[in-house]
Amino acid sequence: MKMGVMFDFRNPEPWRKPYPEFYKSQIDQIVRTEELGFDNCWLTEHHFVEDGYNPATLTVAAAVAARTHRIRIGTFVLLMPFHNPVRLAEDVVSVDILSNGRFDLGVGQGYRAGEFSAFKIPRKERAPRMQEGIELVEKLFNEKNVTFNGRFTQVEGMTLYPRPVQEPLPIWIGCRAEKATARAARMGFHLMATIGPDPAPTYRQQLKDAGRNPADFNVAQLRVVYTAKTADQAWEEAAPHLHHMLRLYGVWLSEANDAEGDAAMSEIPPPEKLRHSPYAEGMMIGTPDEVARKMEKFRSEFDCSHFVMGTQLPGADPAKVRRALELFAKEVMPSFQTR
């Protein structure tokens, strides 16, 4: 598996730092993941969140490109309905150039009700806006003199300059529901999945049904991972920040109720009880040996080419997270990483 780390640039009130200091600390952390041998850093997007959840992934991606040399930079995911496809394509090309061909574009349709209402975009339009938007973006990456008559965007005789470094530039689709998985396979894009039932077997079959070779496509899976010398230390450091993250996701997902189990996400136990709750079952928190055993179980049960670690939890001390990443890179990662 390729090994990557997620960064959402969340700066919650209980642990808040001045934003310039905080952003520098996060980019320094990404530089450190490159030094440790991780393959990918993944950036994610939400809007109008009190903890400052990163709303400008491509701006941050450009900053990361300027500070790194090897690690691939990607979005997991960029919320396509909130972006003009042409401007998005131009910005992505700029990041691909600044990184010398190290960028992966991952997109999703979004789900959070408050974002759609704030942007005055009907939530029922999210799937068609995403599909149409990424169709146009892909055409602009790979073709010249593009004419496109979509429901939401129309262009005529358009050619992007400069062109992307990568031919083709990798495109991923974030999927939680069966329809989205089918769309990713039909359109020929890589798959991004989060905690829950593995969509990859269905995706692989749908690729075959679409006349595509499943071996040509990647599957990324996101999990919470936090390693320390003792399990008590790992949970003590992670639990408050994990609770903040789960509490907000619980509100958003229960409101959206897009997939099985979403409605129950509103019932998040307090930090001190998370370790012994059902939520802990899908998380890899503990000593290196404990995390390695969970990784081994995960590898046997899930189809995954790109493993994405949620280790930089909202508000967590970057110094402690750095120790967790260093411990993982030294004692766990060598057994699972492919080169």
CSV table of C-alpha atoms in Angstrom, one decimal:
chain,number,residue,atom,x,y,z
A,1,MET,CA,0.0,0.0,0.0
A,2,LYS,CA,1.0,3.6,-0.6
A,3,MET,CA,1.0,5.4,2.8
A,4,GLY,CA,-0.5,8.9,3.2
A,5,VAL,CA,-1.6,11.4,5.9
A,6,MET,CA,-4.7,13.6,5.9
A,7,PHE,CA,-4.5,17.2,6.8
A,8,ASP,CA,-7.7,19.3,7.3
A,9,PHE,CA,-6.1,22.4,8.9
A,10,ARG,CA,-8.7,22.5,11.8
A,11,ASN,CA,-7.9,24.8,14.6
A,12,PRO,CA,-10.6,24.4,17.3
A,13,GLU,CA,-11.3,26.9,20.0
A,14,PRO,CA,-10.1,24.9,23.0
A,15,TRP,CA,-6.6,24.5,21.5
A,16,ARG,CA,-6.6,27.4,19.1
A,17,LYS,CA,-3.4,29.0,17.9
A,18,PRO,CA,-3.0,32.2,15.8
A,19,TYR,CA,-3.8,31.1,12.3
A,20,PRO,CA,-0.4,32.1,10.7
A,21,GLU,CA,1.4,30.1,13.4
A,22,PHE,CA,-1.0,27.2,13.0
A,23,TYR,CA,-0.8,27.0,9.2
A,24,LYS,CA,3.0,27.1,9.4
A,25,SER,CA,2.9,24.2,11.9
A,26,GLN,CA,0.7,22.1,9.6
A,27,ILE,CA,2.9,22.7,6.5
A,28,ASP,CA,6.0,21.9,8.6
A,29,GLN,CA,4.2,18.7,9.6
A,30,ILE,CA,3.7,17.8,5.9
A,31,VAL,CA,7.4,18.4,5.2
A,32,ARG,CA,8.2,16.0,8.1
A,33,THR,CA,5.9,13.3,6.6
A,34,GLU,CA,7.9,13.6,3.4
A,35,GLU,CA,11.1,13.2,5.3
A,36,LEU,CA,9.7,10.1,7.1
A,37,GLY,CA,9.0,8.4,3.7
A,38,PHE,CA,5.2,8.8,3.4
A,39,ASP,CA,4.0,8.7,-0.2
A,40,ASN,CA,1.1,11.1,0.0
A,41,CYS,CA,-0.3,14.1,1.8
A,42,TRP,CA,-4.1,14.5,1.4
A,43,LEU,CA,-5.9,17.8,1.9
A,44,THR,CA,-9.7,18.1,2.5
A,45,GLU,CA,-12.3,20.8,2.2
A,46,HIS,CA,-15.3,22.1,4.1
A,47,HIS,CA,-16.7,25.6,4.4
A,48,PHE,CA,-18.0,27.9,7.2
A,49,VAL,CA,-16.9,25.6,10.0
A,50,GLU,CA,-16.1,27.3,13.3
A,51,ASP,CA,-12.9,25.4,13.8
A,52,GLY,CA,-11.5,26.7,10.5
A,53,TYR,CA,-11.7,23.5,8.5
A,54,ASN,CA,-9.7,24.2,5.4
A,55,PRO,CA,-12.0,25.9,2.8
A,56,ALA,CA,-9.1,26.5,0.2
A,57,THR,CA,-7.5,23.2,-0.5
A,58,LEU,CA,-5.7,24.3,-3.8
A,59,THR,CA,-4.2,27.4,-2.2
A,60,VAL,CA,-2.8,25.2,0.6
A,61,ALA,CA,-1.7,22.6,-2.0
A,62,ALA,CA,0.3,25.3,-3.8
A,63,ALA,CA,2.0,26.2,-0.5
A,64,VAL,CA,2.8,22.5,0.1
A,65,ALA,CA,4.2,22.1,-3.4
A,66,ALA,CA,6.6,24.9,-2.8
A,67,ARG,CA,7.9,23.3,0.5
A,68,THR,CA,8.2,19.7,-0.7
A,69,HIS,CA,10.1,17.7,-3.4
A,70,ARG,CA,8.9,14.1,-3.5
A,71,ILE,CA,5.6,13.5,-1.7
A,72,ARG,CA,2.4,13.5,-3.8
A,73,ILE,CA,-0.2,16.1,-2.9
A,74,GLY,CA,-3.9,15.3,-3.3
A,75,THR,CA,-7.4,16.4,-2.3
A,76,PHE,CA,-9.5,14.0,-0.3
A,77,VAL,CA,-11.9,15.5,-1.3
A,78,LEU,CA,-12.5,18.8,-3.1
A,79,LEU,CA,-16.3,19.6,-3.1
A,80,MET,CA,-17.0,19.9,-6.8
A,81,PRO,CA,-20.5,21.5,-6.6
A,82,PHE,CA,-19.0,24.6,-5.0
A,83,HIS,CA,-16.4,25.3,-7.7
A,84,ASN,CA,-16.5,26.7,-11.2
A,85,PRO,CA,-15.1,23.9,-13.3
A,86,VAL,CA,-13.0,26.1,-15.6
A,87,ARG,CA,-11.4,28.0,-12.7
A,88,LEU,CA,-10.9,24.8,-10.8
A,89,ALA,CA,-9.1,23.2,-13.8
A,90,GLU,CA,-6.8,26.2,-14.2
A,91,ASP,CA,-5.9,26.2,-10.4
A,92,VAL,CA,-5.2,22.4,-10.5
A,93,VAL,CA,-2.9,22.8,-13.5
A,94,SER,CA,-1.0,25.5,-11.5
A,95,VAL,CA,-0.5,23.2,-8.6
A,96,ASP,CA,0.5,20.3,-10.9
A,97,ILE,CA,3.1,22.6,-12.4
A,98,LEU,CA,4.4,24.0,-9.0
A,99,SER,CA,4.7,20.4,-7.8
A,100,ASN,CA,6.3,19.1,-11.1
A,101,GLY,CA,3.6,16.6,-11.6
A,102,ARG,CA,2.8,15.5,-8.0
A,103,PHE,CA,-0.8,16.3,-7.8
A,104,ASP,CA,-3.9,14.1,-7.5
A,105,LEU,CA,-7.4,15.6,-7.9
A,106,GLY,CA,-10.0,13.9,-5.7
A,107,VAL,CA,-13.5,15.3,-5.8
A,108,GLY,CA,-16.8,14.6,-4.1
A,109,GLN,CA,-20.4,15.8,-4.3
A,110,GLY,CA,-20.6,17.0,-0.7
A,111,TYR,CA,-23.2,16.3,1.9
A,112,ARG,CA,-23.3,19.0,4.6
A,113,ALA,CA,-26.6,20.8,4.5
A,114,GLY,CA,-25.3,24.1,5.8
A,115,GLU,CA,-22.8,24.4,3.0
A,116,PHE,CA,-25.5,24.0,0.3
A,117,SER,CA,-27.8,26.5,2.0
A,118,ALA,CA,-25.1,29.0,2.4
A,119,PHE,CA,-24.0,28.8,-1.2
A,120,LYS,CA,-27.7,28.8,-2.3
A,121,ILE,CA,-27.3,25.6,-4.2
A,122,PRO,CA,-30.1,23.1,-4.0
A,123,ARG,CA,-28.8,19.9,-2.3
A,124,LYS,CA,-30.6,17.8,-4.9
A,125,GLU,CA,-28.3,19.3,-7.6
A,126,ARG,CA,-25.1,18.0,-5.9
A,127,ALA,CA,-24.7,14.8,-8.0
A,128,PRO,CA,-25.4,16.3,-11.4
A,129,ARG,CA,-23.2,19.3,-10.6
A,130,MET,CA,-20.4,17.0,-9.6
A,131,GLN,CA,-20.7,14.7,-12.6
A,132,GLU,CA,-21.0,17.6,-15.1
A,133,GLY,CA,-18.1,19.5,-13.4
A,134,ILE,CA,-15.6,16.7,-13.4
A,135,GLU,CA,-16.5,15.8,-17.0
A,136,LEU,CA,-15.6,19.3,-18.1
A,137,VAL,CA,-12.5,19.4,-15.9
A,138,GLU,CA,-11.2,16.1,-17.5
A,139,LYS,CA,-11.9,17.4,-21.0
A,140,LEU,CA,-10.0,20.6,-20.3
A,141,PHE,CA,-7.0,18.6,-19.0
A,142,ASN,CA,-6.8,16.3,-21.9
A,143,GLU,CA,-8.3,18.1,-25.0
A,144,LYS,CA,-8.1,21.4,-26.8
A,145,ASN,CA,-10.8,23.5,-28.4
A,146,VAL,CA,-13.3,22.2,-25.9
A,147,THR,CA,-17.0,23.0,-26.4
A,148,PHE,CA,-19.3,21.9,-23.6
A,149,ASN,CA,-23.0,22.6,-23.3
A,150,GLY,CA,-23.9,21.5,-19.8
A,151,ARG,CA,-26.8,22.2,-17.5
A,152,PHE,CA,-24.7,24.4,-15.2
A,153,THR,CA,-21.7,25.4,-17.3
A,154,GLN,CA,-21.2,26.1,-21.0
A,155,VAL,CA,-17.9,26.8,-22.8
A,156,GLU,CA,-17.0,27.2,-26.5
A,157,GLY,CA,-13.6,26.6,-28.2
A,158,MET,CA,-11.8,26.6,-24.9
A,159,THR,CA,-8.2,25.5,-24.5
A,160,LEU,CA,-6.3,25.6,-21.2
A,161,TYR,CA,-2.8,27.1,-21.1
A,162,PRO,CA,-0.5,26.1,-19.6
A,163,ARG,CA,-1.2,22.4,-19.8
A,164,PRO,CA,-0.8,19.9,-16.9
A,165,VAL,CA,2.5,18.2,-16.4
A,166,GLN,CA,0.9,14.8,-16.0
A,167,GLU,CA,-0.8,13.1,-18.9
A,168,PRO,CA,-3.2,12.1,-17.6
A,169,LEU,CA,-3.5,13.9,-14.3
A,170,PRO,CA,-5.0,11.4,-11.8
A,171,ILE,CA,-8.7,11.9,-10.9
A,172,TRP,CA,-10.4,10.3,-7.9
A,173,ILE,CA,-14.0,10.2,-6.8
A,174,GLY,CA,-15.0,10.1,-3.1
A,175,CYS,CA,-17.8,7.6,-2.6
A,176,ARG,CA,-20.1,6.7,0.3
A,177,ALA,CA,-23.2,5.5,-1.5
A,178,GLU,CA,-23.6,2.8,-4.1
A,179,LYS,CA,-24.7,5.3,-6.8
A,180,ALA,CA,-21.5,7.3,-6.4
A,181,THR,CA,-19.4,4.2,-6.6
A,182,ALA,CA,-21.1,3.2,-9.8
A,183,ARG,CA,-20.5,6.7,-11.2
A,184,ALA,CA,-16.8,6.5,-10.4
A,185,ALA,CA,-16.5,3.2,-12.2
A,186,ARG,CA,-18.5,4.3,-15.2
A,187,MET,CA,-16.5,7.5,-15.6
A,188,GLY,CA,-13.2,5.7,-15.2
A,189,PHE,CA,-11.9,7.4,-12.0
A,190,HIS,CA,-10.0,6.1,-9.0
A,191,LEU,CA,-12.0,5.5,-5.8
A,192,MET,CA,-11.8,7.1,-2.4
A,193,ALA,CA,-13.6,5.5,0.6
A,194,THR,CA,-14.0,6.3,4.2
A,195,ILE,CA,-14.9,4.2,7.3
A,196,GLY,CA,-17.7,1.8,6.7
A,197,PRO,CA,-18.5,-1.2,4.4
A,198,ASP,CA,-15.8,-1.7,1.7
A,199,PRO,CA,-17.2,-0.3,-1.6
A,200,ALA,CA,-14.2,-1.7,-3.5
A,201,PRO,CA,-15.6,-5.1,-4.5
A,202,THR,CA,-18.6,-3.5,-6.0
A,203,TYR,CA,-16.4,-0.9,-7.7
A,204,ARG,CA,-14.1,-3.5,-9.2
A,205,GLN,CA,-17.1,-5.4,-10.6
A,206,GLN,CA,-18.6,-2.2,-12.0
A,207,LEU,CA,-15.3,-1.4,-13.7
A,208,LYS,CA,-15.4,-4.8,-15.4
A,209,ASP,CA,-19.1,-4.2,-16.4
A,210,ALA,CA,-18.0,-0.9,-18.0
A,211,GLY,CA,-15.3,-2.7,-20.0
A,212,ARG,CA,-12.4,-1.4,-17.9
A,213,ASN,CA,-9.5,-3.2,-16.4
A,214,PRO,CA,-9.7,-3.1,-12.6
A,215,ALA,CA,-5.9,-3.4,-12.4
A,216,ASP,CA,-5.6,0.0,-13.8
A,217,PHE,CA,-7.5,1.7,-11.0
A,218,ASN,CA,-6.6,2.6,-7.4
A,219,VAL,CA,-8.6,2.5,-4.1
A,220,ALA,CA,-7.9,4.8,-1.2
A,221,GLN,CA,-9.2,4.0,2.3
A,222,LEU,CA,-9.2,6.5,5.2
A,223,ARG,CA,-8.7,5.4,8.8
A,224,VAL,CA,-7.9,7.1,12.1
A,225,VAL,CA,-4.4,6.0,13.2
A,226,TYR,CA,-2.5,7.2,16.3
A,227,THR,CA,0.5,5.4,17.7
A,228,ALA,CA,2.3,5.9,21.1
A,229,LYS,CA,4.6,3.9,23.3
A,230,THR,CA,1.6,2.7,25.4
A,231,ALA,CA,-2.1,2.3,24.5
A,232,ASP,CA,-3.0,4.5,27.5
A,233,GLN,CA,-0.8,7.3,26.1
A,234,ALA,CA,-2.2,7.0,22.6
A,235,TRP,CA,-5.8,7.2,23.8
A,236,GLU,CA,-5.1,10.0,26.3
A,237,GLU,CA,-3.5,12.1,23.5
A,238,ALA,CA,-6.1,11.3,20.8
A,239,ALA,CA,-9.4,11.1,22.6
A,240,PRO,CA,-10.3,14.8,23.2
A,241,HIS,CA,-9.5,15.7,19.6
A,242,LEU,CA,-11.1,12.6,18.2
A,243,HIS,CA,-14.3,13.5,20.1
A,244,HIS,CA,-14.3,17.0,18.6
A,245,MET,CA,-14.0,15.5,15.1
A,246,LEU,CA,-16.6,12.8,15.6
A,247,ARG,CA,-19.1,15.2,17.3
A,248,LEU,CA,-19.1,17.5,14.3
A,249,TYR,CA,-19.1,14.8,11.7
A,250,GLY,CA,-21.9,13.2,13.7
A,251,VAL,CA,-24.1,16.3,13.4
A,252,TRP,CA,-23.4,16.7,9.7
A,253,LEU,CA,-23.9,13.0,8.7
A,254,SER,CA,-27.0,12.5,10.8
A,255,GLU,CA,-28.5,15.6,9.0
A,256,ALA,CA,-27.5,14.3,5.6
A,257,ASN,CA,-28.5,10.7,6.3
A,258,ASP,CA,-27.0,9.6,3.0
A,259,ALA,CA,-25.8,6.2,3.9
A,260,GLU,CA,-26.7,3.4,6.3
A,261,GLY,CA,-25.7,4.3,9.9
A,262,ASP,CA,-25.5,8.0,9.4
A,263,ALA,CA,-28.5,8.8,11.6
A,264,ALA,CA,-26.8,7.1,14.6
A,265,MET,CA,-23.7,9.2,14.2
A,266,SER,CA,-25.4,11.9,16.4
A,267,GLU,CA,-24.8,9.7,19.5
A,268,ILE,CA,-21.1,10.3,20.2
A,269,PRO,CA,-19.9,9.1,23.6
A,270,PRO,CA,-17.7,11.5,25.7
A,271,PRO,CA,-13.9,11.4,25.2
A,272,GLU,CA,-13.2,9.2,28.2
A,273,LYS,CA,-15.6,6.5,26.9
A,274,LEU,CA,-14.6,6.5,23.2
A,275,ARG,CA,-11.9,3.9,23.8
A,276,HIS,CA,-14.5,1.3,24.8
A,277,SER,CA,-17.2,2.3,22.4
A,278,PRO,CA,-18.2,0.8,19.0
A,279,TYR,CA,-16.5,3.8,17.3
A,280,ALA,CA,-13.1,2.5,18.4
A,281,GLU,CA,-13.5,-0.7,16.5
A,282,GLY,CA,-12.6,0.9,13.1
A,283,MET,CA,-9.7,3.0,14.5
A,284,MET,CA,-6.1,2.1,14.8
A,285,ILE,CA,-5.0,3.6,18.1
A,286,GLY,CA,-2.4,2.1,20.4
A,287,THR,CA,1.1,0.8,20.5
A,288,PRO,CA,3.0,0.0,17.3
A,289,ASP,CA,2.3,-3.8,17.8
A,290,GLU,CA,-1.4,-3.1,18.3
A,291,VAL,CA,-1.6,-0.8,15.3
A,292,ALA,CA,0.3,-3.3,13.2
A,293,ARG,CA,-2.2,-6.1,14.1
A,294,LYS,CA,-5.1,-3.9,13.2
A,295,MET,CA,-3.3,-2.9,10.0
A,296,GLU,CA,-2.8,-6.6,9.1
A,297,LYS,CA,-6.5,-7.3,9.8
A,298,PHE,CA,-7.5,-4.3,7.6
A,299,ARG,CA,-5.2,-5.5,4.8
A,300,SER,CA,-6.8,-8.9,4.8
A,301,GLU,CA,-10.4,-7.5,4.7
A,302,PHE,CA,-10.2,-4.4,2.6
A,303,ASP,CA,-9.1,-3.6,-1.0
A,304,CYS,CA,-6.7,-0.7,-0.6
A,305,SER,CA,-3.9,0.6,-2.8
A,306,HIS,CA,-3.6,3.9,-0.9
A,307,PHE,CA,-3.9,4.0,2.9
A,308,VAL,CA,-4.8,7.4,4.3
A,309,MET,CA,-4.1,8.1,7.9
A,310,GLY,CA,-6.2,10.6,10.0
A,311,THR,CA,-3.4,11.2,12.6
A,312,GLN,CA,-3.3,15.0,12.7
A,313,LEU,CA,-6.6,15.2,14.6
A,314,PRO,CA,-8.3,18.6,15.1
A,315,GLY,CA,-6.4,20.6,17.8
A,316,ALA,CA,-3.9,17.9,18.5
A,317,ASP,CA,-0.4,19.2,19.5
A,318,PRO,CA,1.8,19.0,16.4
A,319,ALA,CA,4.7,17.9,18.4
A,320,LYS,CA,2.8,14.9,19.8
A,321,VAL,CA,1.4,14.0,16.4
A,322,ARG,CA,4.9,14.2,15.0
A,323,ARG,CA,6.1,11.7,17.5
A,324,ALA,CA,3.1,9.4,16.6
A,325,LEU,CA,4.0,9.7,12.9
A,326,GLU,CA,7.7,9.0,13.6
A,327,LEU,CA,6.8,5.9,15.6
A,328,PHE,CA,4.5,4.6,13.0
A,329,ALA,CA,7.0,5.3,10.2
A,330,LYS,CA,9.8,3.5,12.0
A,331,GLU,CA,7.9,0.5,13.5
A,332,VAL,CA,4.8,-0.1,11.5
A,333,MET,CA,5.0,1.3,8.0
A,334,PRO,CA,7.9,-0.8,6.6
A,335,SER,CA,5.7,-3.9,6.9
A,336,PHE,CA,2.9,-2.5,4.8
A,337,GLN,CA,4.3,0.1,2.4
A,338,THR,CA,4.9,-0.7,-1.2
A,339,ARG,CA,7.4,1.2,-3.3
